[in-house]
Amino acid sequence: MSEGERLTELAKRRGFYFPSSSAYGGAAGFWTYGPQGAALKSNIEDAWRDRYVVKEGHQEISAPDVMPEPVFEASGHLDGFDDMIVECGECGATHRADHLVEDNTDIEEAESLPNEEVMDLIAEHGIECPSCHTSLADQPVDNFNLMFETNIGPGSSSPGYLRPETAQGIFVEFPQLSEYARNQLPFGVAQIGKAYRNEISPRKSLVRVREFTQAELEHFVDPEEDEPPLAEVEDVVLPLYAAAEQQTDDGGQRELTVREAVDEDIVESEWVAYYLGVSKEWYERIGVDMDRFRYRQHLAGERAHYASDCWDAESEVDGDWIEITGFAYRGDYDLSKHAKHSGEDYTVFKQYDEPITVDRATVDPDMSYLGPEFGGSAGAVADALEALAERNPDAFDDDEVTVEVDGKSHTVPVDKTNFSVDEVTENGEHIRPHVVEPSFGVGRIIYTVLAHSYETDEVDGEERTYLGLPPEQAPTTVGVFPLMDKDGMDDLATDIADDLRAAGLSVTYDDSGAIGRRYRRQDEVGTPYCVTVDYESLEDDSEAQRASDSASSAEPRSANRSSGQSPREDGDEPRAGTVTVRERDTTEQKRLPIDGLAETLEQLSTGDRTFDDL
Ligand code: GAP
């Protein structure tokens, strides 16, 4: 069984994730997170929020999943968000053409090649349809737009799309969001939410799906002035696989600190380098194996339509590298596009420290001349003259000036433009922020963390599987078991489970089957600690109770116990009993007092104490 298959089997059996709607035959590329998976997902999202929103001091929003067509006309997704598709002439199955090339040749990034070259490679390597094994040679390789289309309201007059990235929900609202940030750059807006892509060939369970969760941060910066706090991460060592290394036969990964990567111009943008450093530490924290992790730079032909420099965080599973996060310097691409298409103001007013005096070139075209001369184009000619005066005042030095409107040249006598240069005082200027974007795929991170934490060893002569998840990420922090479901052990275990839950820990109570089987079940879902209540716990507990009873002549606790209620009516009486606490990875067990147990487990989970210290 491959690593991925083994993982998917465990994921289905133990409730991490499974294919959706299977009662009706299912729909490829849609997965349901079960109880363990949903808890893991929410823990990873919380860890992301803690690092990228709270610690960075950014804001988080939640925008709609459906957005109207003009948004995606402006963003470029309507025209450019395509993958290469090839259709089998025999059985009609459709496949992602670049993936077929990657699967059947040594080429790693076929996505960066033109369609014609991919078509030639399919013929040259005799690549067949994976469904019916007919040759795909000479089948055209076309573009397929990945967006899911819908209609907003009845009828088809208002088309909309499920967002293919959460980012657009942030860019579109920039004018409003900028107000909330008091128009002060830099500021970041984050979002965790669903994105949808109608993938040609969903595959590898959570790796390529049609509905997935993204955690994205759009950090708006002044490109002239703002600098990242690079010193905070400058010593973090990055495993970098730069574009140049990918293009040489013996090129490979290089280990450089964030500072070295910037100084050597390996990572072009300091902002991107900053987030590579922050993220390396974050991946480590959530359980990505750093021996199976790298940052890979995009090749020129592979970059998204909006990105000038782009690096991917990649994890290795089953010998394949999976993109788990994209780090892009998007420049002012998105804000410019939305400004142009909507006519709204997508700038920030930047106040100067001191007002400045500048020469400002302006025109005031004589419309009584432009109107008869250029008819319907007169307004556009006037706008073009105004833009030209701002951009290149020298163009007005001669008797005539020429502007282009819709590909056509229009020549105007300069004296009809009323061109003048005046001295003006300016307090500031409108600037268009640039955007730095770390964009995380939550499902792929979950897949990676599960694959990298999957361990097997031998316990009591039997093979054991466990997930070595960091306690912060584990779906359950502690499993609580009565050794047997009788003699009061169940009542005491229930009380302890309730107390641990009340203290904020995530607890599973399990009283079914042999104790060894219960440990294995928790091992397989990555529960870091298990607490077992045994006969000794009862003896300890009742001895303590006797002592307490004789001291205070309080009502006997056994009365409560037999009625199934908590032995501690108000919950503030300390317990003197003990339980065994077992650590998942070593299977070592220690006897610990029930009193203070929640605090001890909390400290173990956060790493403030180790099991050895107990
Ligand atoms: N806003 C930028 C953006 O969307 P992207 O590289 O297309 O960039 C970001 O996507 C992340 O989303 C990827 O690194 C990946 O983790 C995840 N992702 C993209 N497509 C996916 C799919 N079909 N299934 C699962 N995750 C996907």
XYZ file of C-alpha atoms and ligand atoms in Angstrom:
641
model
C 0.000 0.000 0.000
C 1.385 3.453 -0.850
C 1.726 6.108 1.845
C -1.279 7.987 0.417
C -3.472 4.861 0.241
C -2.540 3.882 3.796
C -3.458 7.347 4.951
C -6.785 7.435 3.126
C -7.674 4.032 4.610
C -6.933 5.318 8.131
C -8.725 8.601 7.411
C -11.941 6.791 6.421
C -11.787 4.189 9.192
C -11.111 6.646 11.997
C -13.259 9.562 10.823
C -10.766 12.073 9.470
C -12.248 12.387 5.979
C -14.183 10.350 3.438
C -15.738 10.839 -0.038
C -18.980 12.851 0.085
C -22.451 11.787 -1.064
C -21.410 8.177 -1.638
C -25.018 7.001 -1.031
C -25.729 8.536 -4.454
C -22.571 7.429 -6.176
C -20.546 10.402 -4.928
C -19.025 13.298 -6.837
C -15.279 13.262 -7.445
C -13.330 15.984 -5.702
C -15.686 16.487 -2.736
C -14.770 15.172 0.719
C -16.468 15.318 4.095
C -14.353 15.827 7.186
C -15.487 13.418 9.913
C -15.324 14.176 13.650
C -11.539 13.721 13.905
C -10.853 15.591 10.675
C -13.133 18.503 11.527
C -11.401 18.877 14.918
C -7.944 18.688 13.330
C -8.973 21.210 10.654
C -10.297 23.623 13.215
C -7.094 23.284 15.314
C -4.940 24.013 12.261
C -7.110 26.990 11.335
C -6.832 28.285 14.915
C -3.036 27.928 14.803
C -3.011 29.819 11.476
C -5.241 32.557 12.866
C -3.033 32.830 15.927
C 0.137 33.274 13.824
C -1.021 35.244 10.772
C -3.826 37.345 12.217
C -3.294 37.788 15.967
C 0.518 37.782 16.173
C 0.925 39.824 12.969
C -1.745 42.303 14.068
C -3.911 41.880 10.963
C -7.694 41.858 10.539
C -9.855 38.936 9.475
C -12.981 39.090 7.324
C -15.513 36.643 5.938
C -16.743 37.396 2.380
C -19.365 35.532 0.287
C -18.488 32.382 -1.679
C -20.499 33.582 -4.716
C -19.483 36.784 -6.469
C -20.895 38.440 -9.603
C -19.262 38.057 -13.019
C -17.698 41.557 -13.237
C -15.453 40.695 -10.268
C -13.868 37.874 -12.244
C -13.761 39.850 -15.473
C -11.662 42.381 -13.590
C -9.511 39.852 -11.722
C -8.606 38.047 -14.962
C -10.075 34.704 -13.848
C -12.751 34.701 -16.548
C -10.146 34.858 -19.287
C -7.082 33.315 -17.736
C -7.955 30.793 -15.024
C -7.521 27.746 -17.233
C -5.944 24.313 -17.131
C -4.936 22.209 -20.138
C -7.502 19.613 -21.065
C -7.244 16.712 -23.517
C -10.254 14.598 -24.427
C -9.968 10.961 -25.451
C -11.312 10.462 -29.000
C -12.414 6.923 -28.113
C -14.117 6.994 -24.703
C -14.634 10.754 -24.265
C -12.871 10.858 -20.881
C -11.173 14.197 -20.148
C -7.747 14.493 -18.573
C -5.399 17.208 -17.432
C -2.887 17.206 -20.276
C 0.085 18.601 -18.320
C -0.382 15.986 -15.589
C -0.363 13.179 -18.172
C 2.979 14.508 -19.415
C 4.385 14.763 -15.872
C 3.183 11.237 -15.025
C 4.707 9.706 -18.158
C 7.969 11.640 -18.597
C 10.730 13.179 -16.472
C 9.253 16.650 -16.972
C 8.269 18.148 -13.623
C 6.344 21.339 -14.401
C 4.521 20.752 -17.685
C 2.005 23.431 -16.674
C 4.599 26.033 -17.671
C 4.742 24.742 -21.284
C 2.580 26.027 -24.172
C -0.389 23.839 -25.189
C 1.193 22.901 -28.550
C 4.331 21.609 -26.834
C 2.260 19.516 -24.433
C 0.339 18.090 -27.410
C 3.652 17.199 -29.105
C 4.960 15.545 -25.924
C 1.802 13.428 -25.659
C 2.393 12.154 -29.214
C 6.170 11.768 -28.793
C 5.853 9.670 -25.623
C 2.914 7.607 -26.912
C 0.777 8.683 -23.947
C -2.526 6.812 -23.713
C -5.913 7.611 -22.209
C -5.717 6.344 -18.592
C -9.382 5.229 -18.824
C -9.408 3.140 -22.052
C -5.717 3.007 -23.099
C -6.311 4.495 -26.553
C -3.472 6.695 -27.830
C -4.025 10.415 -27.172
C -1.638 11.439 -29.975
C -3.120 14.187 -32.195
C -5.922 14.961 -29.733
C -6.062 18.756 -29.277
C -4.931 20.238 -25.978
C -7.367 23.033 -25.077
C -7.863 25.485 -22.226
C -10.575 24.719 -19.678
C -11.791 27.439 -17.293
C -11.890 26.097 -13.739
C -14.591 28.349 -12.306
C -18.014 26.975 -11.305
C -20.681 29.189 -12.856
C -24.091 29.872 -11.360
C -26.978 32.307 -11.783
C -27.662 34.894 -9.146
C -31.435 34.941 -8.735
C -33.899 33.520 -11.285
C -33.010 33.609 -14.962
C -29.589 33.982 -16.460
C -29.230 37.746 -16.618
C -26.911 37.908 -13.626
C -24.198 35.278 -13.860
C -22.042 34.628 -10.815
C -19.191 32.310 -9.925
C -18.086 30.384 -6.887
C -14.862 32.128 -5.941
C -11.756 30.234 -7.097
C -9.678 31.978 -4.395
C -10.794 33.730 -1.226
C -8.483 36.633 -2.108
C -10.953 38.355 -4.447
C -13.373 38.871 -1.551
C -10.645 40.992 0.038
C -9.460 42.895 -3.061
C -12.951 43.933 -4.156
C -13.671 45.418 -0.747
C -10.353 47.266 -0.523
C -11.853 50.815 -0.372
C -13.976 49.824 2.630
C -11.245 47.767 4.313
C -8.755 50.578 3.871
C -11.132 52.898 5.754
C -11.267 50.416 8.645
C -7.452 50.488 8.689
C -7.656 54.323 8.844
C -5.989 54.411 5.405
C -2.650 53.639 7.040
C -0.305 51.329 5.206
C 0.868 48.668 5.749
C -2.146 46.614 6.824
C -3.164 43.041 6.267
C -6.539 41.415 5.763
C -6.925 37.673 6.231
C -9.671 35.231 5.412
C -10.242 31.539 6.029
C -12.943 30.177 3.759
C -14.018 27.923 0.941
C -12.669 28.165 -2.607
C -13.992 26.201 -5.570
C -12.284 24.951 -8.709
C -13.826 22.598 -11.222
C -10.641 20.529 -11.486
C -10.343 18.385 -14.613
C -8.964 15.399 -12.701
C -9.379 15.499 -8.913
C -6.874 13.155 -7.329
C -5.016 11.992 -4.238
C -7.912 12.525 -1.823
C -7.508 16.014 -0.287
C -4.671 17.064 -2.592
C -6.664 18.021 -5.677
C -10.308 18.614 -4.892
C -13.090 20.785 -6.258
C -14.074 22.441 -2.985
C -11.390 23.290 -0.449
C -10.526 25.694 2.338
C -7.960 28.411 1.868
C -6.362 30.554 4.558
C -5.151 33.671 2.782
C -3.496 36.856 3.908
C -3.406 39.925 1.665
C -0.825 42.296 3.058
C -1.145 45.793 1.532
C 2.132 47.714 1.579
C 3.608 50.950 0.295
C 6.218 49.640 -2.191
C 8.376 52.741 -1.734
C 8.512 52.870 2.040
C 7.299 49.818 3.901
C 9.744 47.130 4.917
C 9.053 43.847 6.675
C 10.497 43.164 10.163
C 13.070 40.865 8.572
C 15.295 40.828 11.682
C 12.650 38.738 13.458
C 13.219 35.799 11.116
C 16.595 36.518 9.508
C 18.274 33.454 11.044
C 15.569 31.003 10.048
C 17.087 28.483 7.639
C 15.061 28.028 4.463
C 15.315 24.944 2.243
C 15.189 26.723 -1.136
C 14.792 25.183 -4.573
C 15.259 28.239 -6.795
C 14.213 28.466 -10.466
C 17.851 28.503 -11.605
C 18.561 25.236 -9.742
C 15.521 23.609 -11.299
C 16.827 24.345 -14.759
C 20.249 22.739 -14.356
C 20.768 18.986 -14.427
C 22.631 18.801 -11.126
C 20.746 21.634 -9.402
C 19.194 20.957 -6.025
C 17.908 22.425 -2.842
C 20.046 24.937 -0.902
C 19.850 25.767 2.776
C 20.076 29.536 3.257
C 19.005 31.809 6.088
C 16.316 34.355 5.303
C 18.987 37.071 5.410
C 21.286 35.177 2.999
C 18.398 34.487 0.613
C 17.650 38.214 0.435
C 21.280 39.344 0.251
C 22.020 36.881 -2.537
C 18.841 37.935 -4.397
C 17.572 34.357 -4.398
C 14.285 35.628 -2.995
C 13.555 38.879 -4.770
C 11.024 40.424 -2.408
C 11.921 41.001 1.238
C 8.253 40.678 2.085
C 8.051 37.228 0.500
C 11.286 36.258 2.311
C 9.782 37.433 5.610
C 6.726 35.229 5.159
C 8.845 32.249 4.091
C 10.658 32.597 7.436
C 7.491 33.021 9.497
C 5.876 30.092 7.727
C 8.798 27.684 8.104
C 8.437 28.041 11.888
C 4.676 27.684 11.648
C 4.851 24.472 9.591
C 7.235 22.999 12.143
C 4.843 23.954 14.936
C 1.873 22.170 13.345
C 3.767 18.960 12.586
C 5.172 19.177 9.039
C 8.368 17.089 8.839
C 11.151 19.510 7.891
C 13.086 16.695 6.211
C 10.213 16.425 3.729
C 9.683 20.096 3.069
C 11.067 22.764 0.722
C 10.331 26.133 -0.842
C 10.281 25.996 -4.651
C 10.374 29.083 -6.841
C 7.972 29.210 -9.775
C 9.450 29.018 -13.234
C 8.598 32.038 -15.399
C 5.933 30.228 -17.470
C 4.304 28.768 -14.390
C 3.534 31.983 -12.525
C -0.091 32.983 -12.053
C -1.317 35.865 -14.224
C -1.040 38.284 -11.294
C 2.315 37.323 -9.752
C 5.751 38.818 -10.357
C 7.651 36.466 -8.024
C 6.204 33.353 -6.526
C 7.445 30.598 -4.215
C 5.565 27.500 -3.150
C 5.914 25.657 0.117
C 6.004 21.996 -0.877
C 5.756 18.843 1.190
C 6.811 15.387 0.122
C 4.345 12.517 0.353
C 4.754 9.216 -1.465
C 7.809 10.576 -3.283
C 5.773 13.421 -4.844
C 6.106 17.088 -3.961
C 2.766 18.763 -3.173
C 2.234 22.522 -3.203
C 0.735 23.364 0.183
C 1.079 27.176 0.102
C 1.762 29.818 -2.518
C 3.691 32.989 -1.616
C 3.184 35.627 -4.297
C 4.190 39.210 -4.778
C 1.051 40.384 -6.588
C 2.194 44.004 -7.008
C -0.725 46.362 -7.700
C -2.244 43.997 -10.269
C -5.509 43.300 -8.430
C -6.231 46.792 -7.124
C -5.473 48.352 -10.531
C -7.782 45.911 -12.296
C -10.653 46.500 -9.883
C -10.117 50.276 -10.086
C -10.217 50.174 -13.874
C -13.255 47.896 -14.166
C -15.349 49.401 -11.370
C -14.372 53.068 -11.695
C -13.947 53.186 -7.907
C -10.941 54.538 -6.045
C -8.545 51.737 -5.057
C -5.789 53.980 -3.724
C -4.647 55.246 -0.363
C -3.889 58.915 0.262
C -0.333 59.194 1.528
C 0.294 62.381 3.481
C 3.727 63.991 3.076
C 5.669 64.962 6.204
C 5.848 68.513 4.800
C 3.747 69.980 1.941
C 5.749 70.208 -1.300
C 5.607 72.622 -4.244
C 5.636 71.038 -7.694
C 5.092 72.046 -11.315
C 1.820 70.544 -12.453
C 1.028 70.276 -16.184
C -2.677 70.473 -17.026
C -4.901 70.812 -20.086
C -8.351 72.288 -20.532
C -9.221 71.147 -24.082
C -11.402 73.401 -26.211
C -14.442 71.156 -26.709
C -15.925 73.537 -29.327
C -12.950 72.447 -31.451
C -12.687 68.772 -30.351
C -16.451 68.113 -30.756
C -16.816 68.895 -34.473
C -13.334 67.502 -35.187
C -13.586 64.080 -33.462
C -17.345 63.554 -32.994
C -18.131 60.669 -30.582
C -14.446 60.286 -29.674
C -14.036 63.881 -28.486
C -14.433 63.030 -24.760
C -11.929 60.188 -25.022
C -9.461 62.448 -26.861
C -9.782 65.042 -24.065
C -9.116 62.336 -21.429
C -6.102 61.111 -23.407
C -4.701 64.662 -23.594
C -5.115 65.043 -19.839
C -3.312 61.751 -19.168
C -0.536 62.676 -21.582
C 0.009 66.080 -19.946
C 0.472 64.353 -16.589
C 2.699 61.618 -17.983
C 4.813 63.513 -20.524
C 4.433 67.320 -20.553
C 7.237 67.573 -23.158
C 4.824 66.144 -25.741
C 3.157 69.581 -25.767
C 6.373 71.410 -26.772
C 5.510 71.465 -30.504
C 2.576 73.045 -32.356
C 0.656 69.779 -32.457
C 0.218 66.866 -30.108
C -0.903 63.332 -31.002
C -2.834 60.912 -28.757
C -4.061 57.346 -29.316
C -7.697 56.435 -28.688
C -8.850 52.869 -29.328
C -5.804 52.220 -31.507
C -6.418 55.328 -33.645
C -4.141 58.416 -33.685
C -5.699 61.872 -33.219
C -3.640 65.038 -33.741
C -4.684 68.258 -31.967
C -3.158 71.763 -32.243
C -1.538 72.496 -28.862
C -3.263 75.886 -28.611
C -6.642 74.060 -28.618
C -5.588 72.045 -25.525
C -5.009 75.101 -23.284
C -1.901 73.372 -21.955
C -0.226 75.120 -19.000
C 2.282 74.342 -16.280
C 1.509 75.830 -12.864
C 3.166 75.691 -9.484
C 0.992 73.898 -6.952
C 1.362 72.924 -3.300
C 0.653 69.278 -2.504
C 0.061 67.731 0.909
C 0.310 64.145 -0.250
C -0.458 61.778 -3.094
C -2.728 58.875 -3.923
C -0.752 55.651 -4.134
C -1.801 52.187 -5.141
C -0.604 49.682 -2.510
C 1.218 46.525 -3.527
C 0.090 43.159 -2.234
C 2.090 40.338 -0.675
C 0.112 37.154 -0.404
C 0.729 33.947 1.507
C -2.075 31.586 0.425
C -2.467 28.314 2.332
C -4.480 25.271 1.245
C -5.840 23.887 4.512
C -6.755 20.440 3.096
C -3.284 19.846 1.669
C -1.750 20.884 4.975
C -3.989 18.419 6.800
C -2.986 15.687 4.340
C 0.699 16.515 4.875
C 0.485 16.670 8.650
C -1.321 13.325 8.759
C 1.140 11.679 6.343
C 4.156 13.076 8.184
C 2.862 12.081 11.608
C 1.930 8.517 10.596
C 4.195 6.159 12.577
C 4.399 2.439 13.211
C 6.301 0.602 15.944
C 5.970 -2.546 18.019
C 4.292 -2.629 21.415
C 4.012 -5.848 23.442
C 5.021 -7.864 20.387
C 2.296 -6.320 18.201
C 2.598 -3.755 15.443
C 1.101 -0.421 16.443
C 0.089 2.555 14.276
C -0.042 5.996 15.810
C -0.194 9.596 14.664
C 2.572 11.599 16.296
C 0.593 14.857 16.016
C 1.699 17.835 18.107
C -0.711 17.987 21.091
C -1.911 21.451 19.995
C -3.145 19.975 16.707
C -4.462 16.602 17.895
C -8.260 16.294 17.523
C -8.471 15.014 21.103
C -6.038 15.972 23.856
C -6.921 13.249 26.315
C -8.733 9.920 26.302
C -10.291 8.974 29.638
C -10.993 5.295 30.370
C -12.324 3.367 33.327
C -10.311 0.142 33.482
C -13.678 -1.601 33.806
C -17.197 -0.350 33.483
C -18.089 -1.228 37.117
C -17.324 -0.813 40.823
C -17.404 2.958 40.598
C -14.478 3.212 38.186
C -16.899 4.389 35.484
C -18.342 7.074 37.758
C -14.952 8.380 38.784
C -13.737 8.336 35.151
C -16.869 10.221 34.056
C -16.256 12.839 36.735
C -12.641 13.226 35.688
C -13.654 13.553 32.015
C -16.200 16.231 32.959
C -13.621 18.117 35.013
C -11.074 18.017 32.182
C -13.686 19.261 29.701
C -14.677 22.029 32.087
C -11.001 23.036 32.159
C -11.115 23.451 28.371
C -9.415 20.238 27.250
C -10.738 18.173 24.383
C -11.669 14.797 25.884
C -12.866 11.433 24.588
C -14.448 9.032 27.056
C -14.161 5.379 26.077
C -15.309 2.404 28.136
C -15.700 -0.222 25.421
C -13.386 -3.163 24.833
C -10.057 -4.189 26.302
C -7.884 -1.355 27.586
C -5.156 -2.157 25.030
C -7.681 -1.761 22.199
C -8.785 1.591 23.604
C -5.176 2.802 23.690
C -4.708 1.707 20.056
C -7.849 3.583 18.973
C -6.551 6.793 20.544
C -3.048 6.186 19.142
C -4.496 5.990 15.647
C -6.200 9.377 15.953
C -3.142 10.948 17.547
C -4.453 11.512 21.105
C -1.296 12.449 23.024
C -2.432 11.377 26.525
C -4.717 8.742 27.993
C -5.936 8.663 31.587
C -7.023 5.372 33.111
C -9.029 4.990 36.283
C -8.331 1.637 37.988
C -8.967 -0.040 41.337
C -6.036 1.806 42.863
C -7.688 5.082 41.884
C -10.768 4.040 43.852
C -8.735 3.041 46.886
C -6.815 6.295 46.808
C -10.008 8.192 46.292
C -11.945 6.519 49.096
C -9.030 6.751 51.515
C -8.871 10.422 50.826
C -12.616 10.606 51.168
C -12.587 8.864 54.522
C -9.996 11.280 55.771
C -12.017 14.183 54.477
C -15.286 12.783 55.891
C -13.885 12.295 59.346
C -12.418 15.760 59.280
C -15.523 17.559 58.118
C -18.322 15.015 58.830
C -19.546 15.881 55.388
C -22.236 13.815 53.604
C -20.649 10.561 52.327
C -19.542 10.816 48.706
C -20.624 7.223 48.022
C -24.225 8.444 48.213
C -23.641 10.708 45.269
C -21.665 8.078 43.438
C -24.486 5.499 43.610
C -26.968 8.043 42.295
C -24.701 8.647 39.307
C -23.993 12.238 40.248
C -20.630 13.880 40.569
C -18.964 12.938 43.873
C -18.098 16.606 44.270
C -21.214 18.677 44.530
C -19.571 22.026 44.079
C -16.471 20.778 42.241
C -13.997 22.684 44.385
C -13.023 19.923 46.822
C -9.516 18.668 45.979
C -9.090 14.985 45.157
C -6.301 12.937 46.676
C -6.693 9.919 44.342
C -4.391 8.985 41.489
C -4.779 7.728 37.914
C -2.363 6.402 35.315
C -1.460 8.797 32.537
C -0.015 7.266 29.363
C 2.004 9.127 26.796
C 1.205 8.207 23.188
C 4.643 8.185 21.549
C 6.577 6.261 24.215
C 3.544 4.394 25.680
C 5.162 5.147 29.050
C 2.726 5.358 31.989
C 2.945 7.359 35.202
C 0.723 7.542 38.265
C -0.408 11.101 38.782
C -2.740 12.797 41.256
C -6.253 13.547 40.026
C -6.024 16.863 41.770
C -4.312 19.252 39.338
C -4.603 16.742 36.471
C -6.122 19.283 34.046
C -3.292 21.709 34.718
C -0.653 19.003 34.261
C -2.173 17.872 30.945
C -2.445 21.467 29.763
C 1.248 22.043 30.546
C 2.213 18.842 28.740
C 0.163 19.905 25.691
C 1.694 23.333 25.461
C 5.223 21.985 26.022
C 5.636 23.845 29.334
C 6.422 20.462 30.936
C 7.623 17.178 29.535
C 6.443 13.720 30.499
C 9.931 12.986 31.838
C 9.625 15.936 34.250
C 6.577 14.443 35.967
N -4.868 33.411 -3.991
C -3.785 32.666 -4.532
C -4.113 31.292 -4.847
O -5.262 30.882 -4.812
P -3.071 29.018 -5.550
O -1.629 28.600 -5.588
O -3.889 28.809 -6.755
O -3.027 30.541 -5.130
C -3.281 28.443 -3.012
O -3.768 28.298 -4.331
C -3.301 27.123 -2.290
O -4.602 26.539 -2.358
C -2.379 26.070 -2.908
O -1.058 26.205 -2.442
C -3.018 24.784 -2.439
O -2.566 24.467 -1.149
C -4.485 25.128 -2.382
N -5.188 24.586 -3.558
C -5.258 25.114 -4.788
N -6.006 24.343 -5.608
C -6.407 23.286 -4.867
C -7.211 22.132 -5.133
N -7.784 21.935 -6.316
N -7.397 21.238 -4.142
C -6.850 21.445 -2.917
N -6.110 22.525 -2.605
C -5.888 23.435 -3.558
